[in-house]
Short mmCIF file of C-alpha atoms in Angstrom, two decimals:
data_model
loop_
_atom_site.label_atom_id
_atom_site.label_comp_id
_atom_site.label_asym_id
_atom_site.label_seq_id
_atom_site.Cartn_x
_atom_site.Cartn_y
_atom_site.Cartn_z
CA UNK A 174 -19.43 17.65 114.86
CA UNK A 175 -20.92 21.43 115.18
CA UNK A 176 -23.28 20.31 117.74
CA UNK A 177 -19.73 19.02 119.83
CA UNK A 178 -17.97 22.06 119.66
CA UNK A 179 -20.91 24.18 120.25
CA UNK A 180 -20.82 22.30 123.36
CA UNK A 181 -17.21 22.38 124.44
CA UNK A 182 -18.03 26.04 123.54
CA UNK A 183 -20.75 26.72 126.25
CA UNK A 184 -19.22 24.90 128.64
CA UNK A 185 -15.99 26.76 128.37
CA UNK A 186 -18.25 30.20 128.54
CA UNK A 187 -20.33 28.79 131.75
CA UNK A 188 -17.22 27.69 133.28
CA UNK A 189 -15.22 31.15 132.41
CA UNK A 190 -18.36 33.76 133.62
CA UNK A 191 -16.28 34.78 136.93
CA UNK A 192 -12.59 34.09 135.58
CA UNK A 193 -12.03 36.28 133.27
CA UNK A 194 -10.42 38.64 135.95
CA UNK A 195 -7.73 36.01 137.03
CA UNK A 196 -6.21 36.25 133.47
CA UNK A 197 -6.27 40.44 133.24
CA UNK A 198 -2.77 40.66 134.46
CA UNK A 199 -1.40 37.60 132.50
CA UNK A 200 -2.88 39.16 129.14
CA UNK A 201 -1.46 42.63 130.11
CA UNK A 202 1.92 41.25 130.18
CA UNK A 203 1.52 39.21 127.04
CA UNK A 204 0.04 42.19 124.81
CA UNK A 205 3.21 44.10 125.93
CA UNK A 206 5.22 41.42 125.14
CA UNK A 207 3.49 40.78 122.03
CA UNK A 208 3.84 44.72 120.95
CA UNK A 209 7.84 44.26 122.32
CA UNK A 210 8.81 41.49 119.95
CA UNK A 211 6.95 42.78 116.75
CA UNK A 212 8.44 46.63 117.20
CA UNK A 213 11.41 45.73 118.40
CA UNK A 214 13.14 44.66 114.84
CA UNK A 215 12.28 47.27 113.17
CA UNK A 216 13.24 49.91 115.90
CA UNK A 217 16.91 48.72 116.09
CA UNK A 218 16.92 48.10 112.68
CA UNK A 219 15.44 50.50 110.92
CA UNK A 220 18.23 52.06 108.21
CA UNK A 221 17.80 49.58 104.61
CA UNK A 222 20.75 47.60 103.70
CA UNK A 223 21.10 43.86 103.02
CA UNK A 224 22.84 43.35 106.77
CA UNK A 225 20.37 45.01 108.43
CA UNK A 226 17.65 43.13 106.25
CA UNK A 227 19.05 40.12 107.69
CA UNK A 228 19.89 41.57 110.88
CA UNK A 229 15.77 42.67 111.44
CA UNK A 230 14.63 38.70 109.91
CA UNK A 231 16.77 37.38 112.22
CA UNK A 232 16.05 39.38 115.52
CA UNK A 233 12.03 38.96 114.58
CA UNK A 234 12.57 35.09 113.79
CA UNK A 235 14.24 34.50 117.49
CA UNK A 236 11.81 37.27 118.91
CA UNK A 237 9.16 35.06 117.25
CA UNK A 238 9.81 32.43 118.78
CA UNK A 239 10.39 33.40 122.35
CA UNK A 240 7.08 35.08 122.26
CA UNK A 241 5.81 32.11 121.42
CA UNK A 242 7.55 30.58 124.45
CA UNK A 243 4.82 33.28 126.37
CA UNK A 244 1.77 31.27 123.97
CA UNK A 245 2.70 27.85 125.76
CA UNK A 246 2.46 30.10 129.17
CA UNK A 247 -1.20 31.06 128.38
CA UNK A 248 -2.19 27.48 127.29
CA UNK A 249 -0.93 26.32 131.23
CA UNK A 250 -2.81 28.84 132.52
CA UNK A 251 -6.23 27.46 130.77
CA UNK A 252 -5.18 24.50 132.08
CA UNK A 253 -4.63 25.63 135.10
CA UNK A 254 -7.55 27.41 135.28
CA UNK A 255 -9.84 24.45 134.25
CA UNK A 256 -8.15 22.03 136.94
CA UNK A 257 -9.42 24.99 139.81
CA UNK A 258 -5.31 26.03 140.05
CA UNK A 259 -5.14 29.77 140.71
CA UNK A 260 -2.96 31.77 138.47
CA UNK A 261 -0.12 33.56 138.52
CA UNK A 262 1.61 36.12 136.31
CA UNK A 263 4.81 33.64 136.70
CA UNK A 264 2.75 31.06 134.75
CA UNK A 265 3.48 32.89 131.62
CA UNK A 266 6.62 31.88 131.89
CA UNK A 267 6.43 28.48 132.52
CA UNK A 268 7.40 27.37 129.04
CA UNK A 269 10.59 28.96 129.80
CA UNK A 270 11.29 27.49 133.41
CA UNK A 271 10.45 24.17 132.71
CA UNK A 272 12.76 22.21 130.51
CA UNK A 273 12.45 25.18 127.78
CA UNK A 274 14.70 23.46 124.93
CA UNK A 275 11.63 21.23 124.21
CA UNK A 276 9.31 24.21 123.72
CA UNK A 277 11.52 25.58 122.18
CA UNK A 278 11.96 23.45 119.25
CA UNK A 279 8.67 23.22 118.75
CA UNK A 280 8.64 26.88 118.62
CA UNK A 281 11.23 26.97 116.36
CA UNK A 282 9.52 24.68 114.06
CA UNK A 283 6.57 26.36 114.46
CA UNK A 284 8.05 29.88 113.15
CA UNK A 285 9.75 28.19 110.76
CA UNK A 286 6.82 26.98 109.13
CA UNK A 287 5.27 30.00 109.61
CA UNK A 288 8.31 31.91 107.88
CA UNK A 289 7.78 29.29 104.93
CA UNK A 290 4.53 29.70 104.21
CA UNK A 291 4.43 33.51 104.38
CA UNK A 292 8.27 34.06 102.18
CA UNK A 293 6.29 33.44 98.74
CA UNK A 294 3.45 36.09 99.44
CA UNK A 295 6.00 39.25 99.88
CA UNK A 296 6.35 38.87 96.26
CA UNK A 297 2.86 39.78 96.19
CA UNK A 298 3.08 43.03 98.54
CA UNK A 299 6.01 44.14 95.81
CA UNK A 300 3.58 43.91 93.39
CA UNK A 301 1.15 46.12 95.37
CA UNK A 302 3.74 48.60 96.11
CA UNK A 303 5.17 48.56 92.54
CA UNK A 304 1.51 49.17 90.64
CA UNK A 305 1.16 52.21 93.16
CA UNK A 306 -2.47 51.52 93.63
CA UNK A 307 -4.41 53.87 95.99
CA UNK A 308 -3.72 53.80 99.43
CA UNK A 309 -7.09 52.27 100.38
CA UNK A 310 -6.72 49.72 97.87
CA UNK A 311 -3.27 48.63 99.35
CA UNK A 312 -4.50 48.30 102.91
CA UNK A 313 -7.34 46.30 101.58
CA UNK A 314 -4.40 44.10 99.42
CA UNK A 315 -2.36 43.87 102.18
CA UNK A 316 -4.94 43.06 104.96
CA UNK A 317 -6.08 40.31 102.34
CA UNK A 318 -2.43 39.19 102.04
CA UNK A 319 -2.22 38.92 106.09
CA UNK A 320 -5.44 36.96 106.50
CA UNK A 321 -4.40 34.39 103.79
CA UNK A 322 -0.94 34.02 105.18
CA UNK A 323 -2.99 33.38 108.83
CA UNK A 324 -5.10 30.80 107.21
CA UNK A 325 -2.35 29.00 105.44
CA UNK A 326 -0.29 28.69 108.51
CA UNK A 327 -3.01 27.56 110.87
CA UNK A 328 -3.72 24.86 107.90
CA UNK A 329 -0.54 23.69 108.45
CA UNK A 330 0.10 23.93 111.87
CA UNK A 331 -3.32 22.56 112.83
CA UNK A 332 -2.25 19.03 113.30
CA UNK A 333 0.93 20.18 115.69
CA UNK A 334 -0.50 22.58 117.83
CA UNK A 335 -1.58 20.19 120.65
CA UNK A 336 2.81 19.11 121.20
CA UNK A 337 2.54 22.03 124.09
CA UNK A 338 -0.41 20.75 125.65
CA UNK A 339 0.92 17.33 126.15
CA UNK A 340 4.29 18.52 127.16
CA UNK A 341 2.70 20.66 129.71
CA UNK A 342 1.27 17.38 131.24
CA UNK A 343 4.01 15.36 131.32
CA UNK A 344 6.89 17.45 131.84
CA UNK A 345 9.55 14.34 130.52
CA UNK A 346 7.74 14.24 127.26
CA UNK A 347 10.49 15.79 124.86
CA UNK A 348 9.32 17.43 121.65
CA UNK A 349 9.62 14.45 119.20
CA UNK A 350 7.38 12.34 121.15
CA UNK A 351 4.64 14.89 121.45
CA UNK A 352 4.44 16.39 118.25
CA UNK A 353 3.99 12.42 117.12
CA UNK A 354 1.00 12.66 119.77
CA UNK A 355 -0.35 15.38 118.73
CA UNK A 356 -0.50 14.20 115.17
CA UNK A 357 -2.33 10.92 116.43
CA UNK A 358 -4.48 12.84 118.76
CA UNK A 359 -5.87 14.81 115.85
CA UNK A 360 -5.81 12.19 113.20
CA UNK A 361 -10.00 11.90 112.03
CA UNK A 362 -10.73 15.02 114.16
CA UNK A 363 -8.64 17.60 111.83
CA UNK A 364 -12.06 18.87 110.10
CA UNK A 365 -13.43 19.59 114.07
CA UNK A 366 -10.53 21.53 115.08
CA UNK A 367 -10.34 23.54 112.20
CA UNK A 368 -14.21 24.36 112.82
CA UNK A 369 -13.73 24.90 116.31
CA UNK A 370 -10.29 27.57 115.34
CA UNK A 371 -12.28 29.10 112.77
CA UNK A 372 -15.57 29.41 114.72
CA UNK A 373 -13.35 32.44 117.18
CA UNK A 374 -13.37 34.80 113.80
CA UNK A 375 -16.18 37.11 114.52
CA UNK A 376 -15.20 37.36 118.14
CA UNK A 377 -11.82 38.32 116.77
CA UNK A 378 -13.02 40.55 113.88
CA UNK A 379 -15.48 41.94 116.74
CA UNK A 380 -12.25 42.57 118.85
CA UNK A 381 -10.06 43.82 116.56
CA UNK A 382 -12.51 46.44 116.12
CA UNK A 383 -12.79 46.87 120.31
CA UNK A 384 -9.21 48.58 119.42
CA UNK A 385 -8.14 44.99 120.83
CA UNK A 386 -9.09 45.41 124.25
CA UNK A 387 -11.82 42.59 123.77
CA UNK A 388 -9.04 40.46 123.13
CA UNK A 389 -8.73 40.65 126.80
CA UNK A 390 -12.39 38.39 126.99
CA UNK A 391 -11.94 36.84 123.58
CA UNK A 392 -8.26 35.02 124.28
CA UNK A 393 -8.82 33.23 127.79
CA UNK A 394 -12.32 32.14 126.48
CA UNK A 395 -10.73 30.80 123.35
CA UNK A 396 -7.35 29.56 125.42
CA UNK A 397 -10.07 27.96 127.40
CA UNK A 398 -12.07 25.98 125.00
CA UNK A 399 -9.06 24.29 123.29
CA UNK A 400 -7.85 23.33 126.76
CA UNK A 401 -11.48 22.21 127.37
CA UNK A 402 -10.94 20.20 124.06
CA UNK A 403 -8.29 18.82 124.66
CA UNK A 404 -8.91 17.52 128.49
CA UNK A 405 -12.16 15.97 127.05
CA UNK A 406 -10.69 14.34 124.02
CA UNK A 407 -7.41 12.84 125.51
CA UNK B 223 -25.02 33.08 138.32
CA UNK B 224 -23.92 36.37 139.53
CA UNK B 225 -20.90 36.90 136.96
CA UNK B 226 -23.34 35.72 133.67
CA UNK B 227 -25.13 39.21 135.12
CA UNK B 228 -22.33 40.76 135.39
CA UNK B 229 -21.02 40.65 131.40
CA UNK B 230 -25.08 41.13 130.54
CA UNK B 231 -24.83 44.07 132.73
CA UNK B 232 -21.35 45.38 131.08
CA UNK B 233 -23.19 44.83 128.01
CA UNK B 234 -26.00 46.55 128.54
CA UNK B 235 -23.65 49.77 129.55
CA UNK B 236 -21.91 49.54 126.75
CA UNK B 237 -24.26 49.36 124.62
CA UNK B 238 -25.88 52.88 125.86
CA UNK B 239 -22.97 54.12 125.77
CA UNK B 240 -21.70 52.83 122.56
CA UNK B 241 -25.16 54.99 121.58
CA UNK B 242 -23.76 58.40 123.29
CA UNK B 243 -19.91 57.78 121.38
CA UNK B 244 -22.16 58.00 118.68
CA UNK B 245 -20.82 62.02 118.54
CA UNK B 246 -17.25 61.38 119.70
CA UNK B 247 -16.90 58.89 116.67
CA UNK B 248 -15.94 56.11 119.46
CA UNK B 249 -19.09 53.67 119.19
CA UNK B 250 -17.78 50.97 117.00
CA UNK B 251 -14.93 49.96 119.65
CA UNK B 252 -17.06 50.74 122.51
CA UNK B 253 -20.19 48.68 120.35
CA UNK B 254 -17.83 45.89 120.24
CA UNK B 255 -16.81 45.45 122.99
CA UNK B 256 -20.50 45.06 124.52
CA UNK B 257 -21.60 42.79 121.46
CA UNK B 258 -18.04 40.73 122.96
CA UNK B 259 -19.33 40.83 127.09
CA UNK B 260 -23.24 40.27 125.82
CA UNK B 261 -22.09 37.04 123.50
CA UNK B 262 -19.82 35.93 126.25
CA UNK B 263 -22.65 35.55 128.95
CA UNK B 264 -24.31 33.49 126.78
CA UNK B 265 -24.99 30.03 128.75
CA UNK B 266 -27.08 26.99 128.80
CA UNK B 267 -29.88 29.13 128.96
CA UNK B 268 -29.44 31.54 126.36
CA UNK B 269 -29.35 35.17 126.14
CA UNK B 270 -30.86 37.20 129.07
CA UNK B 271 -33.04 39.91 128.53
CA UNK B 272 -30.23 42.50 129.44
CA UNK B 273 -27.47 41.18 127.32
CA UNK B 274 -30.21 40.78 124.50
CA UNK B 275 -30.83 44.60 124.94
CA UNK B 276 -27.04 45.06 124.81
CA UNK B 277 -26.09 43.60 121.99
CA UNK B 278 -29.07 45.40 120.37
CA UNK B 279 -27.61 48.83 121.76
CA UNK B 280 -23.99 47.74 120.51
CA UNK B 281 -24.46 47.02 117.45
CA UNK B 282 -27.20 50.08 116.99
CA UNK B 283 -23.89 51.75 117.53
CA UNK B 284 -21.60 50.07 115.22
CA UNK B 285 -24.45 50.04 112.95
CA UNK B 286 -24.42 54.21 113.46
CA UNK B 287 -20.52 54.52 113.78
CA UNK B 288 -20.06 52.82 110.11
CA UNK B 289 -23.19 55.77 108.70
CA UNK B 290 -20.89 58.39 110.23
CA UNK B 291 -17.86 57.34 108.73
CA UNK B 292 -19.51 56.45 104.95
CA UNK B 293 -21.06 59.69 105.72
CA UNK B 294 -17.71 61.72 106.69
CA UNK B 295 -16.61 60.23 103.21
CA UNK B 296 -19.54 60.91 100.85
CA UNK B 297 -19.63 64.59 102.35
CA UNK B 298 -15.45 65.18 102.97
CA UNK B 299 -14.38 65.53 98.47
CA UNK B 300 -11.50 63.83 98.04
CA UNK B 301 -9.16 67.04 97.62
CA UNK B 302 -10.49 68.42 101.23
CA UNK B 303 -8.87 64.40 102.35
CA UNK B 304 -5.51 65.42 100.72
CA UNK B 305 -5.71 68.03 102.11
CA UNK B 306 -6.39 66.91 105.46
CA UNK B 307 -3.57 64.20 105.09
CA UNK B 308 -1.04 66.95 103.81
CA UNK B 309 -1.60 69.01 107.05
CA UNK B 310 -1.39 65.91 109.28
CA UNK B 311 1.91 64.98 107.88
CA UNK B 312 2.86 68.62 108.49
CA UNK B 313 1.88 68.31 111.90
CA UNK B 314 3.97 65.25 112.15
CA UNK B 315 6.94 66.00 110.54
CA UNK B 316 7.19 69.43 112.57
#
């Protein structure tokens, strides 16, 4: 199983060595976006009060998920990229351009999940704030709070995740039918993806401490590899 | 394969100069980011001899950047931090 991935791995590394430029402006665009839709909430709302409570879940959970619509954009462009199409900054969008209420809804459930799994830790965080432990010990609470809410949701999501990629191929496949092929495509091979998701954490760690600007090598490698998975396993 | 030279190469650079942000307190990122370029050119043949030496370099400098920082703390008391945090937040606030 290791031996596989480490494979799909080099391959996707030997294939990326003079692509990595293609994807600069694509990933520019996306970090912005990405920095857009997490500020954003809390900048418009940013007095306390139960409506504006609401007002900030609500703006991040449809922010959320129209970011996400930009995630679908950078899986077409590894696919794009591995089928020799050249890329555009438009491709990003694609999600949104092309049929976009089935993306959509499976960003939707996505987030949703996402919002389910990560509603019973905030208790937790109260806790933290309410003990007043030191500020360093907080950070370290919260960081560990954050990593366990990441793990959780890829958990769940893991089976899902390949709906967009077969909606990207066939453009009349609505999101019903491919979320029920993604969960057959990654029936028996659930232990293998996780392995290959988890096996990007040092490169992350490693880019996280780059002040993210790694993530600018790390993402299309890793966009690549589960496109590279995914073409070689359908 | 020109480009597999190319990230060794970026490597290597960064790792040197990962060695000279050393001072400026910027090594880890810069450290990083060639242990990121130097793992990336890794192909069917392995490591070259350049990103080898750059990853070496990088993490030399991560490896020096984390010293400096448990350093800054063993040698900064913890009063001189508050007080260093109080000032900052005076700087902000005004």
């Amino acid at each position: 199983m290791t031996r596989m991935i480490s494979e799909i791995k080099t391959d996707s590394r030997e294939f990326m060595l003079d692509k990595y430029m293609p994807f600069l402006p694509l990933l520019l665009v996306f970090f912005l976006l990405d920095i857009a839709s997490s500020v954003l909430p809390d900048m418009v709302f940013s007095t306390e009060g139960l409506y504006n409570e609401i007002a900030r879940f609500g703006t991040g959970f449809i922010l959320n998920v129209l970011f996400g619509l930009t995630g679908v954009g950078l899986i077409k462009a590894a696919l794009d990229t591995l089928r020799g199409v050249p890329l555009k900054v438009g491709t990003l969008f694609f999600a949104f351009q092309n049929r976009s209420n089935r993306f959509i809804l499976v960003q939707i459930l996505f987030t949703a999940i996402k919002t389910a799994l990560v509603l019973p830790l905030i208790p937790l965080n109260e806790y933290a704030v309410r003990t007043e432990m030191s500020t360093l010990k907080y950070y370290a609470f919260y960081t560990g709070i954050q990593l366990l809410a990441l793990f959780i949701t890829m958990l769940a999501t893991l089976r899902l995740i390949w709906a967009n990629y077969f909606m990207l191929d066939d453009l009349s496949l609505d999101a019903g039918p491919a979320l029920k092929k993604s969960l057959a495509f990654s029936k028996g091979k659930t232990l293998q993806i996780l392995y290959m998701k988890l096996s990007f954490a040092g490169l992350y760690i490693l880019s996280y401490c780059s002040l993210m600007v790694g993530f600018l090598y790390v993402r299309p490698y890793a966009e690549v590899t589960y496109a590279n998975y995914y073409l070689s396993r359908k | 394969m020109p480009s597999a030279n190319n990230l060794s190469l970026t490597s290597f650079i960064f790792g040197i100069v990962s060695l000279f942000c050393i001072i400026l307190g910027f090594s880890i990122p810069v450290g990083a980011l060639g242990t990121i370029t130097g793992l990336l050119s890794r192909g069917r043949a392995g490591l070259d001899q350049r990103a080898k030496i750059g990853i070496a370099l990088s993490l030399a400098g991560i490896a020096a950047g984390v010293c400096l920082i448990i350093w800054s703390f063993n040698t900064i008391s913890v009063e001189e931090l508050r007080q260093l945090i109080l000032q900052y937040q005076d700087i902000q606030g005004a």
